[in-house]
Amino acid sequence: LTEEENYGDENRRCARCFFSERNVDETTVARKQKFGRCSKCKVAFYCSRSCQEEDWNHFHKLECQYYSKRRKKSGNAPNFYATNAEEDAIPLLLRTFSALKILRDGNQQSPGESLNNEVLHDDLVSCGPDHFSSLMVSSEHIKPSQTETRSSALSGTSIKIAIDIMEKFAIKGSVYDKPQRDKNSAANSVWGYNNIVDDKRAAFTLHQSIERTLNAFKKNNFGIVDSLHSPFGEGVYPCAALLN
C-alpha cells in the first residue's frame, strides 16, 4: 500500500487483501466494522484476524520491524513519509524478501531440480523460487559489476535498517548449511541472482542485488487500483510480468 493509504484515517485498507474500511462487505468473510491496527508498527491495518495472521506469517514481519525502527530514528513521529522513490520501495522490498525466504526454505533443491518450476496452489499458479530473479532489469544490472559502487539510495539510514533486518532474518532457521555462511551471504542467497550468473567468477554482492531488485521494481511492478482505476498500491508478480 502507498504511505498515504497506510496513514489516512479515512482510507484504511487491509494490508493483506486491500479491502477498504469504507466498502460494503457482501462476502462471507468475517470482517471488522472498524479495522484493527498492528500494535507493533502502528502502520498496517487489517480487516480480520485471519488476514493479520496470514500477512504476519508471510510478509509483514520484516516490514513491521522496519517501520518500528524507522519511527524510533525519526524521534517517534507518528507519520514518517519516504523522502525518495528508493525509500518508498523499502516496505515492498522487505515483503518480497520475506516471501522469497519462506519460498526457498520450503523448496529445498534436489540435484538437477529447477527452482523455476511453477507451483499449483488452490488452482492458482504461483512462482517458483527463482522466477523473481528472471525479471527484466536495465542492462547495467544484468551482470554483477567488478567494482562495488553504491548509489546514494543505498547509503541512507532507512536502507541500512532494511539490510540489517534482511541479514538477521536470512540466517534464522536457514536451510543454507554449507557450513553456515555469514549473514550477508545468506541474505544475498535469498535474492537468488547469483544462481543465474553464467560466469561463476563474478557474483552479485548484497548491495548489487538490492539495486537490481529496486530496478526490477521500476520495470515490472503493477499498480493495484480500485474500481475507478485509481492506484492505491503496487505489487510485483513475476508470472504476470511475462505479459508486460
Backbone as JSON, one array per atom type, in Angstrom:
{
  "sequence": "LTEEENYGDENRRCARCFFSERNVDETTVARKQKFGRCSKCKVAFYCSRSCQEEDWNHFHKLECQYYSKRRKKSGNAPNFYATNAEEDAIPLLLRTFSALKILRDGNQQSPGESLNNEVLHDDLVSCGPDHFSSLMVSSEHIKPSQTETRSSALSGTSIKIAIDIMEKFAIKGSVYDKPQRDKNSAANSVWGYNNIVDDKRAAFTLHQSIERTLNAFKKNNFGIVDSLHSPFGEGVYPCAALLN",
  "N": [[0.84, -1.2, 0.0], [0.37, 2.32, -0.63], [1.97, 4.99, 1.21], [0.24, 7.01, 1.84], [-2.19, 5.69, 1.89], [-1.75, 3.98, 4.04], [-1.58, 5.73, 6.21], [-3.79, 7.37, 6.14], [-6.72, 8.23, 7.81], [-9.26, 8.03, 6.77], [-9.01, 6.35, 4.66], [-8.46, 3.69, 5.15], [-7.1, 0.56, 4.41], [-7.05, -2.97, 4.22], [-4.0, -4.5, 4.84], [-3.45, -6.94, 3.82], [-5.56, -8.05, 2.11], [-6.48, -5.81, 0.84], [-9.01, -4.77, 1.12], [-11.29, -2.13, 1.63], [-12.07, -0.01, 4.39], [-14.25, 1.53, 4.03], [-15.85, 0.22, 2.26], [-18.78, -1.66, 1.38], [-19.39, -4.75, 2.69], [-20.02, -7.63, 0.96], [-19.42, -10.23, 1.11], [-18.74, -13.48, 2.58], [-16.8, -13.3, 4.44], [-15.59, -12.79, 7.71], [-15.39, -9.75, 8.63], [-14.06, -6.93, 10.38], [-15.94, -4.14, 11.6], [-14.69, -1.78, 12.2], [-11.44, -1.36, 11.3], [-8.64, -3.17, 12.65], [-5.4, -2.29, 13.96], [-1.92, -2.95, 13.49], [-0.23, -3.59, 16.42], [2.44, -3.29, 16.91], [3.98, -1.89, 14.82], [2.15, 0.08, 14.19], [1.23, 0.89, 11.73], [0.21, -0.82, 9.68], [-3.07, -1.89, 8.77], [-5.84, -4.12, 9.38], [-8.53, -6.13, 8.18], [-9.51, -8.35, 9.36], [-8.88, -11.02, 11.74], [-7.81, -13.29, 10.54], [-6.64, -12.29, 8.17], [-4.64, -10.69, 9.27], [-3.01, -12.57, 10.59], [-2.19, -14.17, 8.45], [-0.8, -12.31, 6.89], [1.24, -11.57, 8.65], [2.69, -13.96, 8.94], [3.76, -14.39, 6.4], [4.54, -11.97, 5.1], [4.5, -9.4, 6.51], [6.15, -9.37, 8.77], [8.93, -8.57, 8.6], [8.66, -6.05, 7.46], [7.25, -4.81, 9.49], [9.16, -4.65, 11.56], [10.87, -2.86, 10.33], [9.3, -0.48, 10.06], [8.93, 0.08, 12.79], [11.56, 0.49, 13.77], [12.31, 2.58, 12.13], [10.59, 4.55, 12.96], [11.56, 5.06, 15.54], [14.04, 6.14, 14.89], [13.23, 8.48, 13.78], [12.46, 9.99, 15.86], [10.12, 9.11, 17.06], [8.0, 10.12, 15.57], [4.61, 10.34, 14.48], [3.88, 10.04, 11.76], [5.93, 9.16, 9.07], [7.01, 9.89, 6.28], [8.37, 8.6, 3.18], [11.34, 9.89, 1.66], [12.33, 9.67, -0.87], [12.14, 7.81, -4.01], [13.38, 5.3, -3.8], [13.44, 4.85, -1.04], [10.75, 4.74, -0.59], [10.17, 2.32, -1.69], [11.11, 0.42, 0.06], [9.44, -0.98, 2.05], [8.02, -2.8, 0.33], [10.21, -4.1, -0.71], [11.13, -5.5, 1.55], [8.89, -7.09, 2.11], [8.88, -8.68, -0.18], [11.37, -9.94, 0.11], [10.91, -11.46, 2.43], [8.9, -13.2, 1.5], [10.31, -14.6, -0.51], [12.32, -15.84, 1.0], [10.84, -17.59, 2.64], [9.7, -19.12, 0.62], [11.96, -20.31, -0.54], [13.02, -21.74, 1.64], [11.03, -23.59, 1.9], [11.24, -25.03, -0.38], [13.52, -26.85, -0.82], [16.3, -27.51, -2.81], [16.81, -30.29, -4.9], [19.41, -32.33, -6.38], [19.88, -31.42, -9.74], [17.35, -30.39, -9.93], [15.07, -27.84, -10.91], [14.54, -24.57, -9.71], [12.7, -23.03, -10.86], [10.3, -24.1, -11.34], [6.78, -23.96, -11.61], [4.29, -23.61, -9.07], [1.31, -25.16, -8.21], [-1.35, -24.0, -6.47], [-4.28, -24.16, -4.76], [-5.66, -24.04, -7.21], [-4.4, -21.9, -8.41], [-1.63, -20.5, -10.14], [1.52, -20.32, -8.81], [4.66, -18.62, -8.42], [7.9, -20.14, -8.93], [10.81, -20.4, -6.73], [13.0, -19.17, -8.08], [11.92, -17.55, -10.02], [11.63, -14.84, -9.57], [14.18, -13.72, -9.9], [14.43, -13.64, -12.61], [13.21, -11.45, -13.65], [12.86, -8.6, -15.82], [15.5, -6.24, -16.14], [17.44, -3.18, -16.2], [20.25, -2.79, -18.48], [22.68, -2.37, -17.13], [22.38, -3.72, -14.8], [22.2, -6.41, -15.29], [24.44, -8.1, -15.18], [26.83, -8.75, -12.56], [28.75, -6.05, -11.24], [32.26, -5.48, -11.43], [33.39, -3.72, -9.74], [32.61, -2.32, -6.6], [30.22, -0.1, -6.37], [28.18, 2.07, -4.77], [24.97, 3.43, -4.96], [23.5, 6.59, -4.02], [21.1, 5.97, -2.95], [21.46, 3.69, -1.45], [22.84, 4.41, 0.77], [21.56, 5.68, 2.81], [19.93, 6.03, 6.08], [17.54, 4.54, 6.25], [17.73, 2.38, 4.37], [19.87, 1.05, 5.44], [18.82, 0.13, 7.83], [16.95, -1.67, 6.76], [18.62, -3.54, 5.47], [19.98, -4.65, 7.64], [17.84, -5.93, 8.9], [17.14, -7.81, 6.93], [19.47, -9.41, 6.82], [19.56, -10.58, 9.39], [17.19, -12.04, 9.38], [17.67, -13.8, 7.31], [19.45, -15.77, 8.22], [18.05, -17.02, 10.15], [16.71, -20.02, 11.04], [17.69, -21.05, 8.68], [18.08, -22.91, 5.62], [20.4, -23.02, 4.39], [23.31, -24.53, 4.64], [26.36, -24.89, 4.66], [29.43, -25.13, 5.31], [27.52, -23.11, 7.7], [27.05, -20.0, 6.29], [28.09, -16.51, 6.41], [25.9, -13.89, 7.58], [25.49, -11.88, 5.68], [26.06, -13.12, 3.21], [24.11, -15.1, 3.32], [21.75, -13.59, 3.2], [22.06, -12.55, 0.65], [21.82, -14.85, -0.85], [19.12, -15.36, -0.74], [17.92, -13.57, -2.53], [18.79, -14.66, -4.95], [20.12, -14.02, -7.35], [22.71, -14.77, -8.06], [22.39, -17.33, -8.86], [21.8, -17.31, -11.51], [23.92, -16.34, -12.88], [26.22, -16.59, -15.46], [29.02, -16.55, -15.56], [30.89, -17.85, -13.16], [32.94, -16.73, -11.8], [32.32, -14.21, -11.27], [30.16, -12.41, -9.11], [27.11, -11.26, -7.64], [27.06, -8.77, -5.16], [25.51, -8.21, -1.94], [24.55, -5.56, -1.84], [24.51, -4.94, -4.57], [22.59, -6.76, -5.41], [20.33, -5.73, -4.15], [20.13, -3.25, -5.43], [19.61, -4.14, -8.0], [17.14, -5.34, -7.58], [15.52, -3.11, -6.85], [15.61, -1.79, -9.28], [14.32, -3.68, -10.85], [11.78, -3.52, -9.75], [10.97, -1.01, -10.72], [10.64, -1.54, -13.42], [8.87, -3.66, -13.65], [6.74, -3.74, -11.81], [3.26, -3.72, -10.87], [0.49, -1.52, -10.72], [-1.87, -1.42, -8.1], [-5.24, -1.09, -8.18], [-8.37, 0.67, -7.55], [-11.95, 0.38, -8.07], [-12.34, 2.52, -9.71], [-10.05, 2.69, -11.07], [-8.04, 4.05, -9.79], [-4.86, 4.21, -8.46], [-3.79, 2.59, -5.46], [-1.77, 1.23, -4.41], [1.1, -0.95, -4.99], [2.44, -3.86, -6.63], [4.5, -6.81, -7.07], [4.59, -9.24, -9.49], [5.87, -11.91, -10.76], [5.09, -13.95, -12.73], [2.95, -12.72, -14.05], [4.31, -10.56, -15.07], [5.52, -11.51, -17.32], [3.76, -11.03, -19.36], [3.91, -8.37, -19.77]],
  "CA": [[0.0, 0.0, 0.0], [1.09, 3.58, -0.57], [2.0, 5.51, 2.57], [-0.98, 7.8, 2.05], [-3.23, 4.73, 2.26], [-1.45, 3.47, 5.36], [-1.73, 6.72, 7.26], [-5.04, 8.12, 6.06], [-7.77, 7.69, 8.67], [-10.48, 7.78, 6.0], [-8.7, 5.48, 3.53], [-7.82, 2.49, 5.65], [-7.25, -0.67, 3.65], [-6.41, -4.14, 4.81], [-2.67, -4.69, 4.25], [-3.39, -8.27, 3.22], [-6.49, -8.26, 1.0], [-6.75, -4.49, 0.27], [-10.4, -4.37, 1.31], [-11.37, -0.8, 2.22], [-12.97, 0.12, 5.54], [-15.45, 2.24, 3.57], [-16.63, -0.64, 1.36], [-19.86, -2.51, 1.91], [-18.94, -6.13, 2.53], [-21.07, -8.54, 0.52], [-18.87, -11.58, 1.13], [-18.98, -14.23, 3.82], [-15.65, -13.13, 5.31], [-15.92, -12.09, 8.97], [-14.57, -8.55, 8.7], [-14.37, -5.99, 11.45], [-16.55, -2.9, 11.14], [-13.59, -0.83, 12.29], [-10.24, -2.17, 11.12], [-7.63, -3.17, 13.7], [-4.08, -1.85, 13.51], [-0.8, -3.69, 14.07], [0.15, -2.91, 17.66], [3.89, -3.09, 16.95], [4.42, -0.8, 13.94], [1.07, 1.08, 14.15], [1.08, 1.35, 10.35], [-0.65, -1.72, 8.91], [-4.44, -2.14, 9.24], [-6.36, -5.4, 8.92], [-9.98, -6.24, 8.23], [-9.89, -9.54, 10.13], [-7.78, -11.72, 12.4], [-7.19, -14.21, 9.59], [-5.78, -11.51, 7.29], [-3.49, -10.25, 10.04], [-2.15, -13.73, 10.83], [-1.61, -14.58, 7.16], [0.17, -11.3, 6.48], [2.39, -11.64, 9.56], [3.46, -15.17, 8.69], [4.4, -14.42, 5.08], [5.0, -10.72, 4.53], [4.59, -8.18, 7.32], [7.07, -9.5, 9.9], [10.11, -7.73, 8.39], [8.15, -4.7, 7.24], [6.87, -4.32, 10.81], [10.4, -4.26, 12.24], [11.39, -1.66, 9.66], [8.51, 0.69, 10.46], [9.17, 0.36, 14.2], [12.9, 1.06, 13.92], [12.35, 3.87, 11.44], [9.89, 5.5, 13.82], [12.48, 5.45, 16.61], [15.08, 7.0, 14.31], [12.62, 9.78, 13.45], [12.01, 10.63, 17.1], [8.75, 8.65, 17.35], [6.99, 10.9, 14.84], [3.51, 9.44, 14.1], [3.96, 9.81, 10.33], [7.3, 9.35, 8.6], [6.91, 9.6, 4.86], [9.62, 8.4, 2.46], [11.86, 11.12, 1.06], [12.68, 9.42, -2.27], [11.49, 6.62, -4.57], [14.01, 4.08, -3.27], [12.98, 4.66, 0.33], [9.34, 4.39, -0.68], [10.08, 0.92, -2.12], [11.68, -0.47, 1.07], [8.46, -1.94, 2.59], [7.78, -3.86, -0.65], [11.48, -4.83, -0.76], [11.16, -6.41, 2.69], [7.81, -8.07, 1.93], [9.36, -9.6, -1.21], [12.45, -10.73, 0.69], [10.29, -12.42, 3.33], [8.21, -14.21, 0.68], [11.32, -15.42, -1.18], [12.99, -16.67, 2.01], [9.9, -18.66, 3.01], [9.55, -19.97, -0.56], [13.2, -21.09, -0.69], [13.12, -22.69, 2.75], [10.03, -24.64, 1.7], [11.54, -25.73, -1.64], [14.93, -27.21, -0.86], [16.58, -28.01, -4.15], [17.47, -31.57, -5.08], [20.33, -32.29, -7.53], [19.26, -31.4, -11.04], [15.99, -29.83, -9.88], [14.98, -26.42, -11.19], [13.72, -23.79, -8.79], [11.79, -22.21, -11.66], [9.04, -24.82, -11.55], [5.61, -23.32, -11.04], [3.6, -24.35, -8.02], [-0.14, -25.02, -8.31], [-1.89, -23.93, -5.12], [-5.68, -23.74, -4.8], [-5.99, -23.76, -8.62], [-3.69, -20.72, -8.87], [-0.22, -20.75, -10.43], [2.45, -19.49, -8.04], [6.01, -18.63, -8.98], [8.95, -20.89, -8.28], [11.73, -19.52, -6.0], [13.93, -18.42, -8.92], [11.23, -16.73, -11.03], [11.83, -13.41, -9.3], [15.47, -13.26, -10.42], [14.38, -13.56, -14.07], [12.52, -10.22, -14.06], [13.61, -7.68, -16.67], [16.18, -5.12, -15.49], [18.28, -2.39, -17.11], [21.45, -3.52, -18.91], [23.78, -2.26, -16.16], [22.11, -4.58, -13.64], [22.08, -7.81, -15.7], [25.59, -8.81, -14.66], [27.43, -8.05, -11.41], [29.87, -5.16, -11.54], [33.51, -5.89, -10.79], [33.71, -2.73, -8.7], [31.48, -2.05, -5.7], [29.84, 1.31, -6.34], [26.84, 2.15, -4.2], [24.23, 4.65, -5.23], [23.12, 7.34, -2.82], [19.9, 5.33, -2.39], [21.86, 2.62, -0.55], [23.66, 4.92, 1.86], [20.75, 6.33, 3.84], [19.62, 5.29, 7.3], [16.43, 3.61, 6.03], [18.16, 1.16, 3.7], [20.76, 0.35, 6.38], [17.91, -0.6, 8.73], [16.38, -2.77, 5.99], [19.67, -4.55, 5.25], [20.2, -5.32, 8.92], [16.69, -6.81, 9.11], [17.25, -8.91, 5.97], [20.58, -10.28, 7.21], [19.18, -11.36, 10.58], [16.12, -12.97, 9.01], [18.2, -14.78, 6.36], [20.12, -16.89, 8.89], [17.13, -17.63, 11.13], [16.12, -21.24, 10.52], [18.08, -21.15, 7.28], [18.4, -24.22, 5.07], [21.72, -22.92, 3.79], [24.18, -25.08, 5.66], [27.42, -25.47, 3.86], [28.8, -24.83, 6.59], [26.73, -21.88, 7.78], [27.72, -18.81, 5.79], [27.81, -15.31, 7.16], [24.54, -13.4, 7.36], [25.45, -11.11, 4.44], [25.95, -14.08, 2.11], [22.81, -15.78, 3.43], [20.75, -12.66, 2.68], [22.25, -12.44, -0.79], [21.33, -16.09, -1.45], [17.65, -15.3, -0.81], [17.55, -12.88, -3.77], [18.98, -15.69, -5.97], [20.66, -13.55, -8.63], [23.94, -15.49, -8.41], [22.02, -18.62, -9.45], [21.61, -17.15, -12.95], [25.14, -15.76, -13.46], [26.96, -17.58, -16.26], [30.42, -16.52, -15.15], [30.91, -18.1, -11.73], [33.99, -15.94, -11.16], [31.68, -12.95, -10.88], [28.99, -12.64, -8.25], [26.45, -10.08, -7.11], [27.12, -8.52, -3.73], [24.17, -7.94, -1.41], [24.12, -4.22, -2.26], [24.18, -5.01, -6.0], [21.32, -7.48, -5.51], [19.26, -4.81, -3.76], [19.98, -2.26, -6.5], [18.94, -4.83, -9.12], [15.74, -5.52, -7.19], [14.85, -1.82, -6.96], [15.47, -1.53, -10.71], [13.28, -4.6, -11.34], [10.5, -2.95, -9.32], [10.62, 0.1, -11.62], [10.32, -2.03, -14.75], [7.93, -4.77, -13.67], [5.64, -3.68, -10.84], [1.91, -3.36, -11.3], [-0.3, -0.72, -9.8], [-3.09, -2.04, -7.59], [-6.19, 0.0, -8.34], [-9.73, 0.46, -7.1], [-12.92, 0.23, -9.16], [-12.22, 3.68, -10.6], [-8.7, 2.6, -11.62], [-7.13, 4.94, -9.07], [-3.91, 3.33, -7.76], [-3.6, 2.78, -4.02], [-0.63, 0.42, -4.01], [1.81, -1.6, -6.08], [2.83, -5.23, -6.34], [5.39, -7.46, -8.05], [4.04, -10.55, -9.82], [6.77, -12.37, -11.85], [4.41, -14.64, -13.83], [2.18, -11.72, -14.8], [5.25, -9.66, -15.75], [5.83, -12.08, -18.63], [2.82, -10.47, -20.33], [4.11, -6.92, -19.83]],
  "C": [[0.87, 1.25, 0.0], [1.03, 4.11, 0.86], [0.77, 6.35, 2.87], [-2.13, 6.89, 2.48], [-3.01, 4.22, 3.67], [-1.82, 4.45, 6.46], [-3.06, 7.45, 7.26], [-6.16, 7.5, 6.88], [-9.03, 7.33, 7.88], [-10.25, 6.81, 4.84], [-8.08, 4.16, 3.97], [-8.14, 1.28, 4.77], [-6.53, -1.79, 4.37], [-5.08, -4.37, 4.09], [-2.52, -6.04, 3.57], [-4.27, -8.4, 1.99], [-6.9, -6.97, 0.31], [-8.2, -4.05, 0.36], [-10.43, -3.03, 2.04], [-12.39, -0.76, 3.35], [-14.29, 0.77, 5.12], [-16.37, 1.36, 2.73], [-17.74, -1.37, 2.1], [-19.46, -3.95, 1.64], [-20.11, -7.04, 2.16], [-20.57, -9.98, 0.47], [-19.2, -12.25, 2.45], [-17.81, -14.11, 4.79], [-16.04, -12.34, 6.55], [-14.99, -10.9, 9.14], [-15.02, -7.66, 9.86], [-15.02, -4.74, 10.87], [-15.53, -1.77, 11.17], [-12.3, -1.63, 12.28], [-9.29, -2.05, 12.31], [-6.27, -2.79, 13.12], [-3.0, -2.68, 14.19], [-0.28, -2.92, 15.28], [1.64, -2.63, 17.74], [4.32, -1.88, 16.12], [3.42, 0.35, 13.87], [0.89, 1.67, 12.75], [0.07, 0.5, 9.59], [-2.01, -1.91, 9.58], [-4.92, -3.47, 8.66], [-7.86, -5.48, 9.14], [-10.43, -7.41, 9.1], [-8.65, -10.16, 10.76], [-7.06, -12.65, 11.42], [-6.25, -13.49, 8.62], [-4.51, -11.08, 8.02], [-2.51, -11.4, 10.26], [-1.45, -14.16, 9.54], [-0.54, -13.6, 6.72], [1.42, -11.36, 7.35], [3.29, -12.83, 9.22], [4.24, -15.14, 7.39], [5.04, -13.11, 4.63], [5.37, -9.63, 5.55], [5.67, -8.21, 8.4], [8.29, -8.58, 9.77], [9.73, -6.27, 8.2], [7.81, -4.03, 8.57], [8.09, -3.84, 11.58], [10.95, -2.97, 11.66], [10.63, -0.41, 10.08], [8.8, 1.08, 11.92], [10.52, 1.02, 14.42], [13.02, 2.42, 13.25], [11.66, 4.94, 12.26], [10.81, 5.98, 14.94], [13.55, 6.4, 16.1], [14.53, 8.39, 14.02], [12.08, 10.49, 14.68], [10.58, 10.32, 17.44], [7.67, 9.52, 16.71], [5.89, 9.95, 14.37], [3.54, 9.08, 12.62], [5.38, 10.09, 9.86], [7.35, 8.96, 7.12], [8.3, 9.43, 4.24], [10.03, 9.69, 1.77], [12.28, 10.93, -0.4], [12.04, 8.1, -2.71], [12.06, 5.33, -4.0], [13.54, 3.8, -1.85], [11.51, 4.24, 0.35], [9.16, 2.91, -1.02], [10.55, -0.06, -1.04], [10.65, -1.43, 1.68], [8.18, -3.1, 1.63], [9.04, -4.71, -0.81], [11.53, -5.89, 0.34], [10.06, -7.47, 2.59], [8.23, -9.12, 0.89], [10.45, -10.51, -0.67], [11.89, -11.83, 1.61], [9.63, -13.55, 2.55], [9.21, -15.15, 0.01], [12.02, -16.35, -0.19], [12.1, -17.86, 2.39], [9.74, -19.65, 1.85], [10.78, -20.86, -0.73], [13.33, -22.13, 0.42], [12.14, -23.85, 2.59], [10.25, -25.43, 0.43], [13.02, -26.02, -1.73], [15.23, -27.94, -2.16], [17.31, -29.35, -4.11], [18.4, -31.48, -6.28], [19.59, -32.37, -8.86], [17.87, -30.81, -11.09], [16.02, -28.34, -10.12], [14.09, -25.73, -10.17], [12.79, -22.84, -9.54], [10.46, -22.91, -11.9], [7.88, -24.09, -10.88], [4.98, -24.23, -10.0], [2.1, -24.1, -8.16], [-0.72, -25.09, -6.91], [-3.31, -23.38, -5.19], [-6.09, -23.27, -6.19], [-5.37, -22.47, -9.14], [-2.23, -21.07, -9.1], [0.63, -19.78, -9.62], [3.85, -19.64, -8.63], [6.92, -19.59, -8.22], [9.94, -19.93, -7.64], [12.64, -18.67, -6.89], [13.25, -17.58, -10.0], [11.53, -15.25, -10.83], [13.12, -12.9, -9.93], [15.49, -13.16, -11.94], [13.65, -12.31, -14.56], [13.43, -9.31, -14.87], [14.23, -6.55, -15.85], [16.98, -4.36, -16.55], [19.6, -3.11, -17.37], [22.56, -3.48, -17.87], [23.59, -3.14, -14.94], [22.02, -6.06, -14.0], [23.22, -8.65, -15.14], [26.19, -8.04, -13.49], [28.62, -7.21, -11.85], [31.11, -5.64, -10.79], [33.91, -4.93, -9.68], [32.45, -2.43, -7.9], [31.23, -0.55, -5.65], [28.4, 1.39, -5.87], [26.2, 3.49, -4.53], [23.88, 5.33, -3.92], [21.9, 6.71, -2.15], [20.25, 4.25, -1.36], [22.75, 3.11, 0.58], [22.88, 5.61, 2.96], [20.46, 5.43, 5.02], [18.55, 4.22, 7.06], [16.89, 2.3, 5.4], [19.12, 0.37, 4.59], [19.93, -0.45, 7.38], [17.36, -1.83, 8.02], [17.39, -3.89, 5.78], [19.94, -5.34, 6.52], [19.08, -6.32, 9.21], [16.77, -8.03, 8.2], [18.33, -9.9, 6.4], [20.2, -11.16, 8.4], [18.11, -12.39, 10.25], [16.66, -14.1, 8.13], [18.83, -15.98, 7.06], [19.24, -17.56, 9.94], [16.44, -18.84, 10.5], [16.5, -21.5, 9.08], [18.39, -22.58, 6.87], [19.78, -24.2, 4.42], [22.76, -23.36, 4.81], [25.42, -25.7, 5.05], [28.85, -25.46, 4.34], [28.1, -23.47, 6.58], [27.55, -20.67, 7.32], [27.38, -17.6, 6.64], [26.46, -14.74, 6.73], [24.41, -12.58, 6.08], [25.29, -12.02, 3.24], [24.61, -14.8, 2.12], [21.71, -14.9, 2.87], [20.84, -12.55, 1.17], [21.71, -13.68, -1.5], [19.81, -16.07, -1.62], [17.22, -14.64, -2.12], [17.76, -13.81, -4.97], [19.59, -15.24, -7.27], [21.93, -14.3, -9.04], [23.65, -16.88, -8.98], [21.91, -18.54, -10.97], [22.81, -16.52, -13.63], [25.91, -16.85, -14.19], [28.41, -17.69, -15.83], [30.5, -16.67, -13.63], [32.04, -17.35, -11.02], [33.45, -14.58, -10.71], [30.44, -13.25, -10.06], [28.43, -11.31, -7.78], [26.75, -9.97, -5.61], [25.7, -8.24, -3.24], [23.67, -6.57, -1.87], [23.76, -4.2, -3.74], [22.86, -5.74, -6.22], [20.15, -6.57, -5.16], [19.04, -3.76, -4.85], [19.28, -2.89, -7.71], [17.46, -5.0, -8.81], [14.96, -4.22, -7.33], [14.64, -1.45, -8.42], [14.38, -2.42, -11.31], [11.9, -4.1, -10.95], [10.04, -1.87, -10.31], [10.11, -0.41, -12.96], [9.17, -3.04, -14.78], [6.71, -4.63, -12.78], [4.32, -3.25, -11.47], [1.27, -2.46, -10.25], [-1.52, -1.51, -9.37], [-4.13, -0.93, -7.5], [-7.56, -0.37, -7.79], [-10.66, 0.37, -8.31], [-12.9, 1.38, -10.14], [-10.84, 3.76, -11.23], [-7.75, 3.64, -11.01], [-6.18, 4.06, -8.26], [-3.83, 3.64, -6.27], [-2.44, 1.93, -3.51], [0.07, -0.14, -5.22], [2.22, -3.0, -5.65], [3.73, -5.77, -7.42], [4.9, -8.88, -8.23], [4.82, -11.11, -11.02], [6.06, -13.06, -13.0], [3.63, -13.66, -14.69], [3.1, -10.79, -15.59], [5.67, -10.2, -17.1], [4.95, -11.49, -19.72], [3.04, -8.98, -20.58], [4.98, -6.57, -21.02]]
}
